[in-house]
Amino acid sequence: MKKLLCYGDSNTYGFIPKTCGRYEKSERWTGILSELLPYYEVIEEGMNNRTGFFKNPEGLKQSGGEYLSVYLQNHKDIDICILSLGTNDAQIFYNLTEEVIRKGLQELIDLIHKTNLRTEIVIIPPVKIMPYILNSSFSMMFDEESIKRNHNTLSVFEQVAKENSCEFFNINEIVTPSEADGLHYTKESHKLIAQHLAEFVKTISVLPRIL
């Protein structure tokens, strides 16, 4: 069975906007994806507040780049890796720039291909943060400047994907975050993401593993 790794932050984890809980596996996009792609072992590796390019004071698992290195040491047989990081890097605590994204994303891509050159990479850009976030509990982490940084740097993810011959799946063309917090997706959005992403994954040609 082919292996598909979903590596990302809270929207990969399945964070519920209103309750701050977690959607059931049958409700979050990663879980639904496993139902739609039965010939794949879909590995859910989402983490709340995970950054992609900065060291996170919360710990190793929240530091996306560092933890991916550790994770891949014991998981070298990944056929497709979906990378969905970068939203939390726009927080007020970090200085997110196009250069930081370009360098950080390139390091993640190189790390994956160093572990397994045959792994196909799908890059999902950060959620396009909505102004509703300023009226939510996340206003302590994101401000107007965060929203601006987030919006102004989204195109960099597609550029880096193209430069590295990675697949690019723009989630923002399909769904928008909940009005409850302007950051996380509703249950209905998770279903839409899974449906579109499943069809997208079916178009990816996966090379046989070298045993």
PDB file of C-alpha atoms in Angstrom:
ATOM      1  CA  MET A   1       0.000   0.000   0.000  1.00  0.00           C
ATOM      2  CA  LYS A   2       1.276   3.472  -0.886  1.00  0.00           C
ATOM      3  CA  LYS A   3       1.887   5.926   1.946  1.00  0.00           C
ATOM      4  CA  LEU A   4       0.651   9.526   1.960  1.00  0.00           C
ATOM      5  CA  LEU A   5       1.885  11.812   4.737  1.00  0.00           C
ATOM      6  CA  CYS A   6      -0.219  14.855   5.671  1.00  0.00           C
ATOM      7  CA  TYR A   7       2.190  17.109   7.546  1.00  0.00           C
ATOM      8  CA  GLY A   8       0.804  20.398   8.779  1.00  0.00           C
ATOM      9  CA  ASP A   9      -0.635  22.595  11.498  1.00  0.00           C
ATOM     10  CA  SER A  10      -4.029  22.935  13.214  1.00  0.00           C
ATOM     11  CA  ASN A  11      -6.067  22.809  10.011  1.00  0.00           C
ATOM     12  CA  THR A  12      -4.408  19.470   9.265  1.00  0.00           C
ATOM     13  CA  TYR A  13      -4.994  18.390  12.865  1.00  0.00           C
ATOM     14  CA  GLY A  14      -8.694  19.219  12.552  1.00  0.00           C
ATOM     15  CA  PHE A  15      -9.112  22.117  14.987  1.00  0.00           C
ATOM     16  CA  ILE A  16     -12.770  23.098  15.520  1.00  0.00           C
ATOM     17  CA  PRO A  17     -13.213  26.908  15.389  1.00  0.00           C
ATOM     18  CA  LYS A  18     -15.999  27.286  17.938  1.00  0.00           C
ATOM     19  CA  THR A  19     -15.173  24.629  20.528  1.00  0.00           C
ATOM     20  CA  CYS A  20     -11.367  24.446  20.158  1.00  0.00           C
ATOM     21  CA  GLY A  21     -11.764  20.665  20.101  1.00  0.00           C
ATOM     22  CA  ARG A  22     -10.847  18.287  17.291  1.00  0.00           C
ATOM     23  CA  TYR A  23     -13.071  17.055  14.507  1.00  0.00           C
ATOM     24  CA  GLU A  24     -13.676  13.302  14.414  1.00  0.00           C
ATOM     25  CA  LYS A  25     -11.553  11.389  11.909  1.00  0.00           C
ATOM     26  CA  SER A  26     -14.582  11.036   9.634  1.00  0.00           C
ATOM     27  CA  GLU A  27     -14.986  14.849   9.662  1.00  0.00           C
ATOM     28  CA  ARG A  28     -11.458  16.187   9.159  1.00  0.00           C
ATOM     29  CA  TRP A  29      -9.986  16.326   5.669  1.00  0.00           C
ATOM     30  CA  THR A  30      -7.152  13.932   6.419  1.00  0.00           C
ATOM     31  CA  GLY A  31      -9.548  11.296   7.728  1.00  0.00           C
ATOM     32  CA  ILE A  32     -11.980  11.709   4.834  1.00  0.00           C
ATOM     33  CA  LEU A  33      -9.029  11.470   2.446  1.00  0.00           C
ATOM     34  CA  SER A  34      -8.234   7.987   3.762  1.00  0.00           C
ATOM     35  CA  GLU A  35     -11.786   6.931   2.853  1.00  0.00           C
ATOM     36  CA  LEU A  36     -11.573   8.437  -0.633  1.00  0.00           C
ATOM     37  CA  LEU A  37      -8.122   6.962  -1.326  1.00  0.00           C
ATOM     38  CA  PRO A  38      -8.385   3.384  -0.016  1.00  0.00           C
ATOM     39  CA  TYR A  39      -5.198   2.313  -1.806  1.00  0.00           C
ATOM     40  CA  TYR A  40      -3.199   4.810   0.280  1.00  0.00           C
ATOM     41  CA  GLU A  41      -2.240   4.651   3.923  1.00  0.00           C
ATOM     42  CA  VAL A  42      -2.998   8.250   4.881  1.00  0.00           C
ATOM     43  CA  ILE A  43      -0.793   9.320   7.787  1.00  0.00           C
ATOM     44  CA  GLU A  44      -2.184  12.231   9.820  1.00  0.00           C
ATOM     45  CA  GLU A  45       0.604  14.379  11.233  1.00  0.00           C
ATOM     46  CA  GLY A  46      -1.021  17.681  12.096  1.00  0.00           C
ATOM     47  CA  MET A  47      -0.201  19.713  15.198  1.00  0.00           C
ATOM     48  CA  ASN A  48      -1.840  22.796  16.677  1.00  0.00           C
ATOM     49  CA  ASN A  49       0.288  25.961  16.476  1.00  0.00           C
ATOM     50  CA  ARG A  50       2.977  24.271  14.389  1.00  0.00           C
ATOM     51  CA  THR A  51       5.279  26.701  12.599  1.00  0.00           C
ATOM     52  CA  GLY A  52       7.082  25.852   9.405  1.00  0.00           C
ATOM     53  CA  PHE A  53      10.121  28.088   9.363  1.00  0.00           C
ATOM     54  CA  PHE A  54      10.751  29.272  12.926  1.00  0.00           C
ATOM     55  CA  LYS A  55      11.740  27.468  16.095  1.00  0.00           C
ATOM     56  CA  ASN A  56       8.573  27.333  18.183  1.00  0.00           C
ATOM     57  CA  PRO A  57       8.989  27.926  21.953  1.00  0.00           C
ATOM     58  CA  GLU A  58       6.221  25.374  22.584  1.00  0.00           C
ATOM     59  CA  GLY A  59       8.560  22.533  21.688  1.00  0.00           C
ATOM     60  CA  LEU A  60       9.971  20.222  19.044  1.00  0.00           C
ATOM     61  CA  LYS A  61       6.697  18.914  17.607  1.00  0.00           C
ATOM     62  CA  GLN A  62       5.458  22.482  17.112  1.00  0.00           C
ATOM     63  CA  SER A  63       8.639  23.369  15.222  1.00  0.00           C
ATOM     64  CA  GLY A  64       7.720  22.022  11.806  1.00  0.00           C
ATOM     65  CA  GLY A  65      11.122  21.991  10.176  1.00  0.00           C
ATOM     66  CA  GLU A  66      12.946  20.457  13.106  1.00  0.00           C
ATOM     67  CA  TYR A  67      10.370  17.792  13.843  1.00  0.00           C
ATOM     68  CA  LEU A  68      10.031  16.754  10.197  1.00  0.00           C
ATOM     69  CA  SER A  69      13.729  15.889  10.246  1.00  0.00           C
ATOM     70  CA  VAL A  70      13.204  13.655  13.274  1.00  0.00           C
ATOM     71  CA  TYR A  71      10.021  12.109  11.880  1.00  0.00           C
ATOM     72  CA  LEU A  72      11.532  11.166   8.539  1.00  0.00           C
ATOM     73  CA  GLN A  73      14.406   9.297  10.172  1.00  0.00           C
ATOM     74  CA  ASN A  74      11.959   6.492  10.923  1.00  0.00           C
ATOM     75  CA  HIS A  75       9.604   6.998   7.983  1.00  0.00           C
ATOM     76  CA  LYS A  76      11.628   6.807   4.785  1.00  0.00           C
ATOM     77  CA  ASP A  77       9.001   5.035   2.695  1.00  0.00           C
ATOM     78  CA  ILE A  78       6.640   7.972   2.095  1.00  0.00           C
ATOM     79  CA  ASP A  79       5.293   8.031  -1.466  1.00  0.00           C
ATOM     80  CA  ILE A  80       3.558  11.430  -1.267  1.00  0.00           C
ATOM     81  CA  CYS A  81       4.120  14.156   1.312  1.00  0.00           C
ATOM     82  CA  ILE A  82       1.556  16.927   1.630  1.00  0.00           C
ATOM     83  CA  LEU A  83       3.137  19.975   3.262  1.00  0.00           C
ATOM     84  CA  SER A  84       0.674  22.429   4.785  1.00  0.00           C
ATOM     85  CA  LEU A  85       2.666  24.878   6.887  1.00  0.00           C
ATOM     86  CA  GLY A  86       3.295  28.598   7.170  1.00  0.00           C
ATOM     87  CA  THR A  87       0.123  30.023   8.694  1.00  0.00           C
ATOM     88  CA  ASN A  88       1.475  30.262  12.237  1.00  0.00           C
ATOM     89  CA  ASP A  89       4.697  31.836  11.010  1.00  0.00           C
ATOM     90  CA  ALA A  90       2.689  35.027  10.411  1.00  0.00           C
ATOM     91  CA  GLN A  91       2.081  35.425  14.151  1.00  0.00           C
ATOM     92  CA  ILE A  92       3.216  38.607  15.884  1.00  0.00           C
ATOM     93  CA  PHE A  93       6.088  36.695  17.531  1.00  0.00           C
ATOM     94  CA  TYR A  94       7.919  36.060  14.255  1.00  0.00           C
ATOM     95  CA  ASN A  95       9.316  38.196  11.483  1.00  0.00           C
ATOM     96  CA  LEU A  96       7.911  36.450   8.423  1.00  0.00           C
ATOM     97  CA  THR A  97       9.285  37.618   5.084  1.00  0.00           C
ATOM     98  CA  GLU A  98       9.366  36.231   1.564  1.00  0.00           C
ATOM     99  CA  GLU A  99      13.027  35.371   2.089  1.00  0.00           C
ATOM    100  CA  VAL A 100      12.255  33.385   5.242  1.00  0.00           C
ATOM    101  CA  ILE A 101       9.565  31.401   3.428  1.00  0.00           C
ATOM    102  CA  ARG A 102      11.706  30.747   0.391  1.00  0.00           C
ATOM    103  CA  LYS A 103      14.648  29.526   2.465  1.00  0.00           C
ATOM    104  CA  GLY A 104      12.521  27.545   4.927  1.00  0.00           C
ATOM    105  CA  LEU A 105      10.370  25.857   2.309  1.00  0.00           C
ATOM    106  CA  GLN A 106      13.419  24.970   0.260  1.00  0.00           C
ATOM    107  CA  GLU A 107      14.991  23.340   3.320  1.00  0.00           C
ATOM    108  CA  LEU A 108      11.851  21.251   3.907  1.00  0.00           C
ATOM    109  CA  ILE A 109      11.793  20.104   0.273  1.00  0.00           C
ATOM    110  CA  ASP A 110      15.499  19.238   0.349  1.00  0.00           C
ATOM    111  CA  LEU A 111      15.051  17.358   3.615  1.00  0.00           C
ATOM    112  CA  ILE A 112      12.264  15.203   2.175  1.00  0.00           C
ATOM    113  CA  HIS A 113      14.174  14.435  -1.007  1.00  0.00           C
ATOM    114  CA  LYS A 114      17.352  13.697   0.924  1.00  0.00           C
ATOM    115  CA  THR A 115      15.412  11.075   2.850  1.00  0.00           C
ATOM    116  CA  ASN A 116      13.695   9.666  -0.250  1.00  0.00           C
ATOM    117  CA  LEU A 117      14.307  11.180  -3.664  1.00  0.00           C
ATOM    118  CA  ARG A 118      11.192   9.452  -5.033  1.00  0.00           C
ATOM    119  CA  THR A 119       8.775  11.110  -2.611  1.00  0.00           C
ATOM    120  CA  GLU A 120       6.334  13.352  -4.462  1.00  0.00           C
ATOM    121  CA  ILE A 121       5.685  16.625  -2.627  1.00  0.00           C
ATOM    122  CA  VAL A 122       2.410  18.541  -2.619  1.00  0.00           C
ATOM    123  CA  ILE A 123       2.645  22.066  -1.228  1.00  0.00           C
ATOM    124  CA  ILE A 124      -0.497  23.611   0.215  1.00  0.00           C
ATOM    125  CA  PRO A 125      -0.130  27.344   0.952  1.00  0.00           C
ATOM    126  CA  PRO A 126      -1.300  28.790   4.289  1.00  0.00           C
ATOM    127  CA  VAL A 127      -4.941  29.571   4.862  1.00  0.00           C
ATOM    128  CA  LYS A 128      -5.752  33.117   3.779  1.00  0.00           C
ATOM    129  CA  ILE A 129      -6.434  34.630   7.202  1.00  0.00           C
ATOM    130  CA  MET A 130      -9.619  36.687   7.432  1.00  0.00           C
ATOM    131  CA  PRO A 131     -10.115  39.904   9.502  1.00  0.00           C
ATOM    132  CA  TYR A 132     -12.545  38.030  11.777  1.00  0.00           C
ATOM    133  CA  ILE A 133      -9.467  36.763  13.577  1.00  0.00           C
ATOM    134  CA  LEU A 134      -9.077  40.169  15.253  1.00  0.00           C
ATOM    135  CA  ASN A 135     -12.310  39.548  17.166  1.00  0.00           C
ATOM    136  CA  SER A 136     -11.365  36.031  18.247  1.00  0.00           C
ATOM    137  CA  SER A 137      -9.190  34.569  20.980  1.00  0.00           C
ATOM    138  CA  PHE A 138      -6.393  34.400  18.405  1.00  0.00           C
ATOM    139  CA  SER A 139      -6.092  38.204  18.392  1.00  0.00           C
ATOM    140  CA  MET A 140      -3.350  37.717  20.995  1.00  0.00           C
ATOM    141  CA  MET A 141      -1.302  35.888  18.355  1.00  0.00           C
ATOM    142  CA  PHE A 142      -2.314  37.593  15.110  1.00  0.00           C
ATOM    143  CA  ASP A 143      -2.824  41.293  14.416  1.00  0.00           C
ATOM    144  CA  GLU A 144      -3.451  43.427  11.326  1.00  0.00           C
ATOM    145  CA  GLU A 145       0.219  43.202  10.391  1.00  0.00           C
ATOM    146  CA  SER A 146       0.000  39.406  10.613  1.00  0.00           C
ATOM    147  CA  ILE A 147      -2.901  39.400   8.170  1.00  0.00           C
ATOM    148  CA  LYS A 148      -0.957  41.636   5.808  1.00  0.00           C
ATOM    149  CA  ARG A 149       2.155  39.426   5.999  1.00  0.00           C
ATOM    150  CA  ASN A 150       0.042  36.344   5.402  1.00  0.00           C
ATOM    151  CA  HIS A 151      -1.700  37.774   2.332  1.00  0.00           C
ATOM    152  CA  ASN A 152       1.445  39.305   0.833  1.00  0.00           C
ATOM    153  CA  THR A 153       3.526  36.127   0.984  1.00  0.00           C
ATOM    154  CA  LEU A 154       1.050  33.482  -0.216  1.00  0.00           C
ATOM    155  CA  SER A 155       2.346  33.602  -3.801  1.00  0.00           C
ATOM    156  CA  VAL A 156       5.853  32.604  -2.667  1.00  0.00           C
ATOM    157  CA  PHE A 157       4.663  29.065  -1.904  1.00  0.00           C
ATOM    158  CA  GLU A 158       3.579  28.536  -5.496  1.00  0.00           C
ATOM    159  CA  GLN A 159       6.826  30.006  -6.804  1.00  0.00           C
ATOM    160  CA  VAL A 160       8.979  27.667  -4.720  1.00  0.00           C
ATOM    161  CA  ALA A 161       6.804  24.698  -5.647  1.00  0.00           C
ATOM    162  CA  LYS A 162       7.234  25.457  -9.336  1.00  0.00           C
ATOM    163  CA  GLU A 163      10.989  25.951  -9.007  1.00  0.00           C
ATOM    164  CA  ASN A 164      11.333  22.526  -7.391  1.00  0.00           C
ATOM    165  CA  SER A 165       8.867  20.673  -9.649  1.00  0.00           C
ATOM    166  CA  CYS A 166       6.582  20.063  -6.673  1.00  0.00           C
ATOM    167  CA  GLU A 167       2.821  19.825  -6.947  1.00  0.00           C
ATOM    168  CA  PHE A 168       0.833  22.846  -5.751  1.00  0.00           C
ATOM    169  CA  PHE A 169      -2.701  22.653  -4.382  1.00  0.00           C
ATOM    170  CA  ASN A 170      -4.229  26.040  -3.578  1.00  0.00           C
ATOM    171  CA  ILE A 171      -6.725  25.374  -0.822  1.00  0.00           C
ATOM    172  CA  ASN A 172      -7.776  29.051  -0.813  1.00  0.00           C
ATOM    173  CA  GLU A 173      -9.482  28.613  -4.180  1.00  0.00           C
ATOM    174  CA  ILE A 174     -11.844  26.060  -2.649  1.00  0.00           C
ATOM    175  CA  VAL A 175     -12.633  27.222   0.895  1.00  0.00           C
ATOM    176  CA  THR A 176     -12.332  30.165   3.269  1.00  0.00           C
ATOM    177  CA  PRO A 177     -11.883  29.966   7.053  1.00  0.00           C
ATOM    178  CA  SER A 178     -14.780  30.086   9.472  1.00  0.00           C
ATOM    179  CA  GLU A 179     -16.219  33.447  10.488  1.00  0.00           C
ATOM    180  CA  ALA A 180     -15.885  32.214  14.075  1.00  0.00           C
ATOM    181  CA  ASP A 181     -12.141  32.860  14.096  1.00  0.00           C
ATOM    182  CA  GLY A 182     -10.997  33.681  10.544  1.00  0.00           C
ATOM    183  CA  LEU A 183      -8.344  30.985  10.784  1.00  0.00           C
ATOM    184  CA  HIS A 184      -9.811  27.478  10.927  1.00  0.00           C
ATOM    185  CA  TYR A 185     -12.115  25.527   8.643  1.00  0.00           C
ATOM    186  CA  THR A 186     -15.668  24.368   9.196  1.00  0.00           C
ATOM    187  CA  LYS A 187     -16.675  20.707   8.945  1.00  0.00           C
ATOM    188  CA  GLU A 188     -18.197  21.425   5.537  1.00  0.00           C
ATOM    189  CA  SER A 189     -14.932  22.944   4.336  1.00  0.00           C
ATOM    190  CA  HIS A 190     -12.956  19.913   5.491  1.00  0.00           C
ATOM    191  CA  LYS A 191     -15.210  17.723   3.354  1.00  0.00           C
ATOM    192  CA  LEU A 192     -14.693  19.931   0.301  1.00  0.00           C
ATOM    193  CA  ILE A 193     -10.935  19.975   0.809  1.00  0.00           C
ATOM    194  CA  ALA A 194     -10.812  16.182   0.983  1.00  0.00           C
ATOM    195  CA  GLN A 195     -12.955  15.729  -2.124  1.00  0.00           C
ATOM    196  CA  HIS A 196     -10.877  18.076  -4.263  1.00  0.00           C
ATOM    197  CA  LEU A 197      -7.561  16.878  -2.873  1.00  0.00           C
ATOM    198  CA  ALA A 198      -8.434  13.224  -3.458  1.00  0.00           C
ATOM    199  CA  GLU A 199      -9.036  13.944  -7.140  1.00  0.00           C
ATOM    200  CA  PHE A 200      -5.796  15.915  -7.260  1.00  0.00           C
ATOM    201  CA  VAL A 201      -3.771  13.084  -5.676  1.00  0.00           C
ATOM    202  CA  LYS A 202      -5.147  10.631  -8.248  1.00  0.00           C
ATOM    203  CA  THR A 203      -3.380  12.640 -10.969  1.00  0.00           C
ATOM    204  CA  ILE A 204       0.034  12.270  -9.328  1.00  0.00           C
ATOM    205  CA  SER A 205       2.259   9.567 -10.776  1.00  0.00           C
ATOM    206  CA  VAL A 206       4.108   7.788  -7.988  1.00  0.00           C
ATOM    207  CA  LEU A 207       7.334   5.976  -8.907  1.00  0.00           C
ATOM    208  CA  PRO A 208       7.890   2.471  -7.505  1.00  0.00           C
ATOM    209  CA  ARG A 209       9.955   2.322  -4.335  1.00  0.00           C
ATOM    210  CA  ILE A 210      13.519   1.066  -4.474  1.00  0.00           C
ATOM    211  CA  LEU A 211      13.724  -1.895  -2.101  1.00  0.00           C
TER     212      LEU A 211
END
